Amino acid sequence: MPSKEDLYQLFVEKAELVSAKVTTIAHEDDALKYVINLCGEKEACQLLVSGCEADLSDKAEALCETKQKKVIAAPGLNADLYKKLAAQAKKAGFECIDKGMRDHLAGVDIGFTYAEYGIADTGTLMLDCPSEELRLATMVSEFHVCVLPKSKIKANTYAVEKMMLTRMKKTPDYLAFITGASRTADIERVLALGVHGPLELHILILED
Amino acid sequence: MQKAHNLKEYREELHETLDNDFLRTTLDNFAIAYRAGRANAFKGMDVRGLIQEIADSKDAAAQNADALYKEFKANAEAAGVHVHFAKDGDEANRIITKIAKDADCKKIVKSKSMTAEETLLNHDLEDAGIEVTETDLGEWIIQLRHEGPSHMVMPAIHLSRFQVGDLFTEVTGKKQDTEIEKLVKVARRELRQKYVEADMGISGANFAIAETGGIGIVTNEGNARLVTTLPRVHVALMGIDKLLPNLRDALRILKVLPRNATGQQLTSYVTWITGNNECLAAEDGKKEIHYVVLDNGRSELIKDPLFSQVNRCVRCGACANVCPVYRLVGGHKMGHIYIGAIGLILTYFFHGKDKAKNLVQNCINCEACKDVCAGGIDLPRLIKEIHARIQDEDGHPLPSFLLGKVMRNRKLFHTLLRTAKWGQKPVAEKDGFIRHLPMIFSKEHSFRALPTIAETPFRDWWKENRPEVENPKYRVALFSGCVQDFVYPEQMQAAVDVFAANGVAMEFPEKQSCCGLPVQMMGETKASRDVAAQNLRAFEPDAYDYIVTLCASCAAHLKHNYPKLVMDKPSLKLRADAFSAKIIDYSSFVNDVLKVEAKDFTQSGEKATYHAPCHLCRGLDVHEAPRQLIEKSGMEYVECAEEEVCCGFGGTFSMKFPELSAELLKKKLDNVEATGADTLLTDCPGCIMQLRGGLKRRGSKVQVKHVAEVMSKHKK
C-alpha cells in the first residue's frame, strides 16, 4: 500500500504532466485568497472571455457582449465559505454567483469547486455534479479552481469504483473525471488548451 | 468515403492521396510520435494482461448481449430514461428524428459519435428541417466541409491549418489567421452560441453499463458535458457492442482506451451519466433523455464463431495509427466510414460488400494492427476471411484462381518453376537479377529488380550434399518454402552448414510444397487448405525435435494458421497441432536452442543493420534472437529506425499495389542507408527479395543477406 504522502506526490506529478497548476494549501481561507488573486491577475484589464477578441460572426459576437464584469461562480460551496468568498469578491469588484449559470453562458472567469476524490495514477479529479449549476461552473469558466482534500487522494480508478457506484445508484447522477484543462489536437495534431471547457485547471490540495 | 467501383478505380484514388505531400508528412509524423507516446503511456503496466482482460469481458458481454440489453433498459427506465432499440441505421435515424419532432426541437448540438456517422444521422435530421451542429472541433470542421472522418479519434487529421483557416473565414465572414491557437478560440466562441440555442443534444456513448443503466462518455474537449447538460433533450446513440455488465469492466477499458488512442493516460473528461438528471431549461427541471441502442448487423456478427471478436473493438483507432498502409493513403482511402483495419471489417458488415470489396485487398498482412489492438482482435485474419468470402460470392479473379489451381498441384508448380529457369535465360543477368521485367509487369513494378530462378533448386542440391551428422544432439526437418528452394537455395545451404557443425541431423521431406500463404492472401481458401493438408502429410512431426524454417512468413503461417485451416478434419487437426508445436524460425533455433557462442565465429566488427520481418517480430514474437546472432557472428549491430515496420513486400500485395509497396520500400531503404552499415540482415527471403531488388535499383552498395548466410561465412 502506498502511503498518503506517496499518493500525494504521484498525484501532483501526474496532474502537472497534463498542465494542471497544483498548489498545496494549509487552510480553506488560502483557497479563497487564491481565487480572488487569480481573478484579479487574470488578463488584468480584459473583461472579455476567451475567443471574444477574435474575428467572429456577428451572432457569436453578440454573446460576448453579455459579459460586463469579472465573474466568480461557486455553486455547491458550503454556505459559510460562500459567504466569505462573496464578501471578498465584492471588495475586489467582482461578481460572485452560486446560481443562474445559464445567464452566464458566454463564460465566467473562475469556477470554484470542491472535488470528492483525487486519482493519483492519472492526476484526475472526481467531481459528482448532479446539480446543473455546478456542472456548468466547471465547464463555462475560463479557469477552473478546485480544492482537493489530501486525504481524498486514491491510488487509481479501481479504488474509487465502489464510491462511484454508490453515487450512481442514487439516480439521477452526473459524475465526472476531470484531468487537466479542456484540450484538442484536432488541427494538425497540435495541442491547444481550452476548447469548450476551461483554459486552465488549478488544483488546490488542502492539507487535512 | 469509399466510392471506387473496382480495383482499378480504387488504385487511381490511392494515387491521388500518394501525391498529397501534406497528408503524407502529417501521417508520418503522427505514426512516429504515436509509437513513442503509447509506449510511454503504458510504461510499467502489464499491457498484454489488461488486453486479455478486456477481450474476455467483451467476449462474455457479446455472448450475453440480449440479457445485458434487458438489464440496461430496465435500470435506465427506472431512472427516468427512455430506451429504444433500432435494428438498423434507418430505424435509429427515424427514432431520433421522431424524438426531435415530438419534443419540438429545431436545433441540435452533437458531440462526437462514430455510430451516428455509421447511420448518416445528420442527413436524415437535416432532411427533416432540423439544424445539426457538430461540436467536436474535428467533427465540426469535416461537417462544414461535407466530408467523412479520416480517423476514428482525429477526424480531421487530413487537413492543414491553412485549409481550416480558409474554412473559418467562410463560416464567420471575417478573414481568419492560420494560427492554430486562434482557430481553436474562434471555434470555441462560434460553437458556444450553438449550445445556447440548441434544444436537443446528441452524443454517443463509450460505455453502456447494465448494472446502473447509465452511460460513460470519453472526451478531451469537454463538448460532451455541454451537449448533455445545456439542451432540454438528450439522445445518446450507441451500438449494442457498448453494453457492459458493470462499471468494473468499463474502468478496465478506460485504462487502455486513451493510452492506445492518443498515448494519453486519460482524456480530460470522462462523463458518467445515470438517469434523467437536472435540467433547468426543462419545464419540470428534468432532462428528457433517450438512449437509442443500435444493432445494424452487430447481433449477426456476435453469433459468428470467427467474427464475434469484432465486438471487442473499443474504437480507439490504434489499428490505423500503426498501419503502414493507412500511413500512406489516409483514412478516406483506408475505410468507408470506420477506418483502418477495423474499418475494413466493419465496412463489410455495416455498409456492404460493394463498399468493402476493394478495401479488404489493401491489407499488407503485417499484423501491426493485431499487435496493438486493445481487444486483441485478430484483425488481419478477419480481413483475409472477408476477402475470401467476397470472392466466393462474386467469383474469383482469374490470376487468383489460376494461382490456386497451380499451388494445389505441387508437381505442376515445381515443374513450372523449373521451366521458368529456362524461360528467363534471355533476360537473366549474371548478378542474379532479371534485366528487363517481363511484359506482364507494368512499369509501376520497376521500383525493384526481380531475382532470377536459381540454377539448382535446394531440393536437388540436398540429394547430392546432405551432411551425415554423427551422434546428433537434435533431429530436425527442414522446411524451405518456395523462395529458398527455387530462388535463394544458398540461404538454405548456409543454414545446413551451421546446423551440421552444431550436431543437428537433418531431413528434407521431399513432398513439401509452398506453405500456401500466397493463396491464402489472395482469398483462395480452398487451395490454402489443400496445400496445408499436403504439407502436413509430407512431415511426420513425431520423428523430429523441431521443424526449422528460414522464412518468417512460412513459419508464422505454418505455426498459427495450419491448425485453423484443418480444424474440420479431426485426424489432420491432431497432426497439425503437433506440427505447429515443432515449428521454429532459424534465429530462435540457433540462438535459443543451439546456443551458439561468439567464440565460434570470426569477429570482423563490420557494421550490420537489421530489418525485422513482420511475421517474425509480430507473427512469432521473436525480437532479440536475430540481433544477438548478428553480434555473435562477429558483426557490430547498428539499430535502424523503424526496424519493425514492414518493408512493403507482403507477397502478392506488392504485385497488386506496386505504388504502395514502392513507397513502403523507399522509407525502409532510406532508414537502412541512414545507418551507414554496408550489410543489411534479415530473416525472410520475401523481405530479402524486396530489399535487395530495391537497393539494386537505387545502385546502393548495401548488401542484403539472410542471418544464416553471415553465420555460415564467419563460422570458424
CSV table of N, CA and C in Angstrom, one decimal, chain B residues 205-323:
chain,number,residue,atom,x,y,z
B,205,ALA,N,-21.9,7.0,-26.9
B,205,ALA,CA,-21.5,6.5,-25.6
B,205,ALA,C,-20.4,5.6,-25.7
B,206,ASN,N,-19.4,5.6,-24.9
B,206,ASN,CA,-18.3,4.7,-24.9
B,206,ASN,C,-18.7,3.4,-24.1
B,207,PHE,N,-19.5,3.6,-23.1
B,207,PHE,CA,-19.9,2.5,-22.2
B,207,PHE,C,-21.4,2.6,-22.0
B,208,ALA,N,-22.1,1.5,-22.1
B,208,ALA,CA,-23.5,1.4,-21.6
B,208,ALA,C,-23.4,0.3,-20.5
B,209,ILE,N,-23.7,0.8,-19.3
B,209,ILE,CA,-23.4,-0.1,-18.1
B,209,ILE,C,-24.7,-0.7,-17.6
B,210,ALA,N,-24.9,-2.0,-17.8
B,210,ALA,CA,-26.1,-2.7,-17.4
B,210,ALA,C,-26.5,-2.5,-15.9
B,211,GLU,N,-25.5,-2.6,-15.1
B,211,GLU,CA,-25.9,-2.6,-13.6
B,211,GLU,C,-26.4,-1.3,-13.1
B,212,THR,N,-26.1,-0.2,-13.8
B,212,THR,CA,-26.6,1.1,-13.4
B,212,THR,C,-27.6,1.7,-14.4
B,213,GLY,N,-27.6,1.2,-15.6
B,213,GLY,CA,-28.5,1.8,-16.7
B,213,GLY,C,-27.9,3.1,-17.1
B,214,GLY,N,-26.6,3.4,-16.8
B,214,GLY,CA,-26.0,4.6,-17.2
B,214,GLY,C,-25.0,4.5,-18.3
B,215,ILE,N,-24.5,5.6,-18.8
B,215,ILE,CA,-23.5,5.6,-19.9
B,215,ILE,C,-22.3,6.4,-19.4
B,216,GLY,N,-21.2,6.1,-20.1
B,216,GLY,CA,-19.9,6.8,-19.9
B,216,GLY,C,-19.4,7.3,-21.3
B,217,ILE,N,-19.0,8.6,-21.2
B,217,ILE,CA,-18.5,9.2,-22.5
B,217,ILE,C,-17.1,9.8,-22.2
B,218,VAL,N,-16.2,9.4,-23.2
B,218,VAL,CA,-14.8,9.8,-23.1
B,218,VAL,C,-14.5,10.9,-24.0
B,219,THR,N,-14.1,12.1,-23.5
B,219,THR,CA,-13.8,13.2,-24.5
B,219,THR,C,-12.6,14.0,-23.9
B,220,ASN,N,-12.0,14.8,-24.8
B,220,ASN,CA,-10.9,15.7,-24.4
B,220,ASN,C,-11.4,17.2,-24.4
B,221,GLU,N,-12.3,17.5,-25.2
B,221,GLU,CA,-12.7,18.9,-25.4
B,221,GLU,C,-13.7,19.4,-24.4
B,222,GLY,N,-14.5,18.4,-23.8
B,222,GLY,CA,-15.5,18.8,-22.9
B,222,GLY,C,-16.8,19.1,-23.5
B,223,ASN,N,-16.9,18.9,-24.8
B,223,ASN,CA,-18.2,19.2,-25.5
B,223,ASN,C,-19.3,18.3,-25.1
B,224,ALA,N,-18.9,17.0,-24.8
B,224,ALA,CA,-20.0,16.1,-24.4
B,224,ALA,C,-20.7,16.5,-23.1
B,225,ARG,N,-19.9,17.2,-22.2
B,225,ARG,CA,-20.5,17.7,-21.0
B,225,ARG,C,-21.5,18.8,-21.3
B,226,LEU,N,-21.2,19.7,-22.2
B,226,LEU,CA,-22.1,20.8,-22.6
B,226,LEU,C,-23.3,20.2,-23.3
B,227,VAL,N,-23.0,19.3,-24.3
B,227,VAL,CA,-24.1,18.8,-25.1
B,227,VAL,C,-25.1,18.0,-24.3
B,228,THR,N,-24.6,17.4,-23.2
B,228,THR,CA,-25.6,16.6,-22.4
B,228,THR,C,-26.1,17.4,-21.2
B,229,THR,N,-25.7,18.7,-21.1
B,229,THR,CA,-26.1,19.5,-19.9
B,229,THR,C,-27.1,20.6,-20.4
B,230,LEU,N,-26.7,21.3,-21.4
B,230,LEU,CA,-27.5,22.5,-21.8
B,230,LEU,C,-28.9,22.3,-22.4
B,231,PRO,N,-29.0,21.6,-23.5
B,231,PRO,CA,-30.3,21.4,-24.2
B,231,PRO,C,-31.3,20.6,-23.3
B,232,ARG,N,-32.6,20.8,-23.5
B,232,ARG,CA,-33.5,20.2,-22.6
B,232,ARG,C,-33.7,18.7,-22.9
B,233,VAL,N,-33.3,18.3,-24.2
B,233,VAL,CA,-33.5,16.9,-24.6
B,233,VAL,C,-32.1,16.3,-24.9
B,234,HIS,N,-31.8,15.1,-24.4
B,234,HIS,CA,-30.5,14.4,-24.7
B,234,HIS,C,-30.8,13.0,-25.3
B,235,VAL,N,-30.2,12.8,-26.5
B,235,VAL,CA,-30.3,11.5,-27.1
B,235,VAL,C,-28.9,10.9,-27.2
B,236,ALA,N,-28.7,9.7,-26.7
B,236,ALA,CA,-27.4,9.0,-26.9
B,236,ALA,C,-27.6,7.8,-27.8
B,237,LEU,N,-26.8,7.8,-28.9
B,237,LEU,CA,-26.9,6.7,-29.8
B,237,LEU,C,-25.7,5.8,-29.6
B,238,MET,N,-26.0,4.5,-29.4
B,238,MET,CA,-24.8,3.6,-29.2
B,238,MET,C,-25.1,2.2,-29.8
B,239,GLY,N,-24.1,1.5,-30.2
B,239,GLY,CA,-24.2,0.2,-30.7
B,239,GLY,C,-24.4,-0.8,-29.6
B,240,ILE,N,-24.9,-2.0,-29.8
B,240,ILE,CA,-25.1,-3.0,-28.8
B,240,ILE,C,-23.7,-3.4,-28.3
B,241,ASP,N,-22.6,-3.1,-29.1
B,241,ASP,CA,-21.3,-3.5,-28.7
B,241,ASP,C,-20.8,-2.7,-27.5
B,242,LYS,N,-21.5,-1.6,-27.1
B,242,LYS,CA,-21.1,-0.8,-26.0
B,242,LYS,C,-21.6,-1.3,-24.7
B,243,LEU,N,-22.5,-2.4,-24.7
B,243,LEU,CA,-23.1,-2.9,-23.5
B,243,LEU,C,-22.0,-3.6,-22.6
B,244,LEU,N,-22.0,-3.3,-21.4
B,244,LEU,CA,-21.1,-4.0,-20.4
B,244,LEU,C,-21.9,-4.3,-19.2
B,245,PRO,N,-21.5,-5.4,-18.5
B,245,PRO,CA,-22.3,-5.8,-17.3
B,245,PRO,C,-22.2,-4.7,-16.2
B,246,ASN,N,-20.9,-4.2,-16.0
B,246,ASN,CA,-20.7,-3.4,-14.8
B,246,ASN,C,-19.7,-2.3,-15.0
B,247,LEU,N,-19.6,-1.4,-14.0
B,247,LEU,CA,-18.7,-0.3,-14.1
B,247,LEU,C,-17.2,-0.8,-14.1
B,248,ARG,N,-17.1,-2.0,-13.4
B,248,ARG,CA,-15.7,-2.5,-13.3
B,248,ARG,C,-15.1,-2.8,-14.7
B,249,ASP,N,-15.9,-3.4,-15.6
B,249,ASP,CA,-15.4,-3.6,-16.9
B,249,ASP,C,-15.1,-2.3,-17.7
B,250,ALA,N,-16.0,-1.3,-17.4
B,250,ALA,CA,-15.7,0.0,-18.1
B,250,ALA,C,-14.4,0.6,-17.6
B,251,LEU,N,-14.1,0.5,-16.3
B,251,LEU,CA,-12.9,1.0,-15.8
B,251,LEU,C,-11.6,0.3,-16.4
B,252,ARG,N,-11.8,-1.0,-16.7
B,252,ARG,CA,-10.7,-1.7,-17.3
B,252,ARG,C,-10.4,-1.1,-18.7
B,253,ILE,N,-11.5,-1.0,-19.5
B,253,ILE,CA,-11.4,-0.5,-20.8
B,253,ILE,C,-10.8,0.9,-20.8
B,254,LEU,N,-11.3,1.7,-19.8
B,254,LEU,CA,-10.8,3.1,-19.7
B,254,LEU,C,-9.3,3.2,-19.5
B,255,LYS,N,-8.7,2.1,-18.9
B,255,LYS,CA,-7.3,2.1,-18.7
B,255,LYS,C,-6.5,2.0,-20.0
B,256,VAL,N,-7.1,1.4,-21.0
B,256,VAL,CA,-6.4,1.1,-22.3
B,256,VAL,C,-6.8,2.2,-23.3
B,257,LEU,N,-8.1,2.5,-23.4
B,257,LEU,CA,-8.7,3.3,-24.5
B,257,LEU,C,-7.9,4.6,-24.8
B,258,PRO,N,-7.7,5.5,-23.8
B,258,PRO,CA,-7.0,6.7,-24.2
B,258,PRO,C,-5.5,6.5,-24.4
B,259,ARG,N,-4.9,5.5,-23.7
B,259,ARG,CA,-3.5,5.2,-23.9
B,259,ARG,C,-3.3,4.7,-25.3
B,260,ASN,N,-4.1,3.8,-25.8
B,260,ASN,CA,-4.0,3.2,-27.1
B,260,ASN,C,-4.4,4.2,-28.2
B,261,ALA,N,-5.3,5.1,-27.9
B,261,ALA,CA,-5.8,6.0,-28.9
B,261,ALA,C,-4.8,7.1,-29.2
B,262,THR,N,-4.4,7.8,-28.1
B,262,THR,CA,-3.5,9.0,-28.4
B,262,THR,C,-2.3,9.0,-27.5
B,263,GLY,N,-2.1,8.0,-26.7
B,263,GLY,CA,-0.9,8.0,-25.9
B,263,GLY,C,-1.2,8.8,-24.6
B,264,GLN,N,-2.4,9.2,-24.3
B,264,GLN,CA,-2.8,9.9,-23.1
B,264,GLN,C,-3.1,8.9,-22.0
B,265,GLN,N,-2.7,9.2,-20.8
B,265,GLN,CA,-3.0,8.3,-19.7
B,265,GLN,C,-4.5,8.3,-19.5
B,266,LEU,N,-5.1,9.5,-19.6
B,266,LEU,CA,-6.6,9.6,-19.5
B,266,LEU,C,-7.0,10.8,-20.3
B,267,THR,N,-8.2,10.8,-20.9
B,267,THR,CA,-8.6,12.0,-21.6
B,267,THR,C,-9.0,13.1,-20.5
B,268,SER,N,-9.2,14.3,-20.9
B,268,SER,CA,-9.5,15.4,-20.0
B,268,SER,C,-10.8,15.1,-19.2
B,269,TYR,N,-11.8,14.6,-20.0
B,269,TYR,CA,-13.1,14.4,-19.3
B,269,TYR,C,-13.6,13.0,-19.5
B,270,VAL,N,-14.1,12.4,-18.5
B,270,VAL,CA,-14.9,11.2,-18.6
B,270,VAL,C,-16.1,11.4,-17.9
B,271,THR,N,-17.3,11.3,-18.6
B,271,THR,CA,-18.5,11.8,-18.1
B,271,THR,C,-19.4,10.5,-17.8
B,272,TRP,N,-19.9,10.4,-16.6
B,272,TRP,CA,-20.8,9.2,-16.3
B,272,TRP,C,-22.2,9.8,-16.0
B,273,ILE,N,-23.1,9.4,-16.9
B,273,ILE,CA,-24.5,9.9,-16.7
B,273,ILE,C,-25.4,8.8,-16.4
B,274,THR,N,-26.1,8.9,-15.3
B,274,THR,CA,-27.1,7.9,-14.9
B,274,THR,C,-28.4,8.5,-14.6
B,275,GLY,N,-29.4,8.2,-15.4
B,275,GLY,CA,-30.8,8.7,-15.1
B,275,GLY,C,-31.0,10.1,-15.7
B,276,ASN,N,-32.3,10.6,-15.5
B,276,ASN,CA,-32.6,11.9,-16.2
B,276,ASN,C,-32.3,13.0,-15.2
B,277,ASN,N,-31.1,13.5,-15.4
B,277,ASN,CA,-30.6,14.5,-14.4
B,277,ASN,C,-31.2,15.9,-14.6
B,278,GLU,N,-30.8,16.7,-13.7
B,278,GLU,CA,-31.4,18.1,-13.6
B,278,GLU,C,-31.2,18.9,-14.9
B,279,CYS,N,-32.2,19.6,-15.3
B,279,CYS,CA,-32.1,20.4,-16.5
B,279,CYS,C,-33.0,21.7,-16.2
B,280,LEU,N,-32.3,22.8,-16.0
B,280,LEU,CA,-33.1,24.0,-15.6
B,280,LEU,C,-33.8,24.6,-16.8
B,281,ALA,N,-33.5,24.1,-18.0
B,281,ALA,CA,-34.2,24.6,-19.2
B,281,ALA,C,-35.5,23.9,-19.4
B,282,ALA,N,-35.7,22.8,-18.7
B,282,ALA,CA,-36.9,22.0,-18.9
B,282,ALA,C,-38.0,22.4,-18.0
B,283,GLU,N,-39.3,22.3,-18.4
B,283,GLU,CA,-40.4,22.7,-17.6
B,283,GLU,C,-40.4,22.1,-16.2
B,284,ASP,N,-40.1,20.8,-16.1
B,284,ASP,CA,-40.2,20.2,-14.8
B,284,ASP,C,-38.8,20.1,-14.2
B,285,GLY,N,-37.8,20.7,-14.8
B,285,GLY,CA,-36.5,20.7,-14.2
B,285,GLY,C,-35.7,19.4,-14.4
B,286,LYS,N,-36.3,18.5,-15.2
B,286,LYS,CA,-35.7,17.2,-15.5
B,286,LYS,C,-35.4,17.1,-17.0
B,287,LYS,N,-34.2,16.6,-17.3
B,287,LYS,CA,-33.9,16.5,-18.7
B,287,LYS,C,-34.7,15.3,-19.3
B,288,GLU,N,-35.1,15.4,-20.6
B,288,GLU,CA,-35.7,14.3,-21.3
B,288,GLU,C,-34.6,13.6,-22.0
B,289,ILE,N,-34.4,12.3,-21.5
B,289,ILE,CA,-33.2,11.6,-22.1
B,289,ILE,C,-33.7,10.3,-22.8
B,290,HIS,N,-33.1,10.0,-23.9
B,290,HIS,CA,-33.4,8.8,-24.7
B,290,HIS,C,-32.1,8.1,-25.0
B,291,TYR,N,-32.1,6.8,-24.8
B,291,TYR,CA,-30.9,6.0,-25.3
B,291,TYR,C,-31.4,5.2,-26.5
B,292,VAL,N,-30.7,5.3,-27.7
B,292,VAL,CA,-31.1,4.5,-28.8
B,292,VAL,C,-30.0,3.5,-29.0
B,293,VAL,N,-30.3,2.2,-28.8
B,293,VAL,CA,-29.4,1.2,-28.9
B,293,VAL,C,-29.5,0.5,-30.3
B,294,LEU,N,-28.4,0.5,-31.0
B,294,LEU,CA,-28.4,0.1,-32.4
B,294,LEU,C,-27.8,-1.3,-32.6
B,295,ASP,N,-28.5,-2.1,-33.5
B,295,ASP,CA,-28.0,-3.4,-33.8
B,295,ASP,C,-27.2,-3.2,-35.2
B,296,ASN,N,-27.9,-3.0,-36.3
B,296,ASN,CA,-27.3,-2.8,-37.6
B,296,ASN,C,-26.3,-3.9,-37.9
B,297,GLY,N,-26.6,-5.2,-37.7
B,297,GLY,CA,-25.7,-6.3,-38.1
B,297,GLY,C,-24.9,-6.8,-37.0
B,298,ARG,N,-24.9,-6.1,-35.9
B,298,ARG,CA,-24.0,-6.5,-34.8
B,298,ARG,C,-24.4,-7.8,-34.2
B,299,SER,N,-25.7,-8.1,-34.0
B,299,SER,CA,-26.1,-9.3,-33.4
B,299,SER,C,-25.8,-10.5,-34.3
B,300,GLU,N,-25.8,-10.3,-35.6
B,300,GLU,CA,-25.4,-11.4,-36.5
B,300,GLU,C,-23.9,-11.7,-36.3
B,301,LEU,N,-23.2,-10.5,-36.2
B,301,LEU,CA,-21.7,-10.6,-36.1
B,301,LEU,C,-21.3,-11.4,-34.8
B,302,ILE,N,-22.0,-11.1,-33.7
B,302,ILE,CA,-21.6,-11.8,-32.5
B,302,ILE,C,-22.0,-13.2,-32.4
B,303,LYS,N,-22.8,-13.7,-33.4
B,303,LYS,CA,-23.2,-15.1,-33.4
B,303,LYS,C,-22.2,-15.9,-34.2
B,304,ASP,N,-21.4,-15.2,-35.1
B,304,ASP,CA,-20.4,-15.8,-35.9
B,304,ASP,C,-19.2,-16.3,-35.1
B,305,PRO,N,-18.9,-17.6,-35.2
B,305,PRO,CA,-17.8,-18.1,-34.4
B,305,PRO,C,-16.5,-17.3,-34.6
B,306,LEU,N,-16.2,-16.9,-35.8
B,306,LEU,CA,-14.9,-16.3,-36.1
B,306,LEU,C,-15.0,-14.8,-35.8
B,307,PHE,N,-16.1,-14.1,-36.3
B,307,PHE,CA,-16.2,-12.7,-36.3
B,307,PHE,C,-16.7,-12.1,-35.0
B,308,SER,N,-17.2,-12.9,-34.1
B,308,SER,CA,-17.7,-12.4,-32.8
B,308,SER,C,-16.7,-11.5,-32.1
B,309,GLN,N,-15.4,-11.8,-32.3
B,309,GLN,CA,-14.4,-11.0,-31.7
B,309,GLN,C,-14.4,-9.5,-32.1
B,310,VAL,N,-15.0,-9.2,-33.2
B,310,VAL,CA,-15.1,-7.8,-33.6
B,310,VAL,C,-15.8,-6.9,-32.5
B,311,ASN,N,-16.7,-7.6,-31.8
B,311,ASN,CA,-17.4,-6.9,-30.7
B,311,ASN,C,-16.4,-6.3,-29.6
B,312,ARG,N,-15.2,-6.8,-29.6
B,312,ARG,CA,-14.2,-6.3,-28.6
B,312,ARG,C,-13.7,-4.9,-29.0
B,313,CYS,N,-14.0,-4.5,-30.2
B,313,CYS,CA,-13.4,-3.2,-30.6
B,313,CYS,C,-13.9,-2.1,-29.7
B,314,VAL,N,-13.0,-1.2,-29.1
B,314,VAL,CA,-13.4,-0.1,-28.3
B,314,VAL,C,-13.3,1.2,-29.0
B,315,ARG,N,-13.1,1.2,-30.3
B,315,ARG,CA,-13.0,2.4,-31.1
B,315,ARG,C,-11.8,3.3,-30.7
B,316,CYS,N,-10.7,2.7,-30.4
B,316,CYS,CA,-9.6,3.6,-30.1
B,316,CYS,C,-8.8,4.1,-31.3
B,317,GLY,N,-9.0,3.4,-32.4
B,317,GLY,CA,-8.3,3.8,-33.6
B,317,GLY,C,-6.9,3.4,-33.7
B,318,ALA,N,-6.4,2.7,-32.8
B,318,ALA,CA,-4.9,2.3,-32.8
B,318,ALA,C,-4.5,1.5,-34.0
B,319,CYS,N,-5.5,0.7,-34.6
B,319,CYS,CA,-5.1,-0.1,-35.7
B,319,CYS,C,-4.8,0.8,-36.9
B,320,ALA,N,-5.4,2.0,-37.0
B,320,ALA,CA,-5.0,2.9,-38.1
B,320,ALA,C,-3.6,3.5,-37.7
B,321,ASN,N,-3.4,3.8,-36.4
B,321,ASN,CA,-2.2,4.5,-36.0
B,321,ASN,C,-0.9,3.8,-36.4
B,322,VAL,N,-1.0,2.5,-36.4
B,322,VAL,CA,0.2,1.7,-36.7
B,322,VAL,C,0.2,1.1,-38.1
B,323,CYS,N,-0.9,1.2,-38.8
B,323,CYS,CA,-1.0,0.6,-40.2
B,323,CYS,C,-0.1,1.3,-41.2
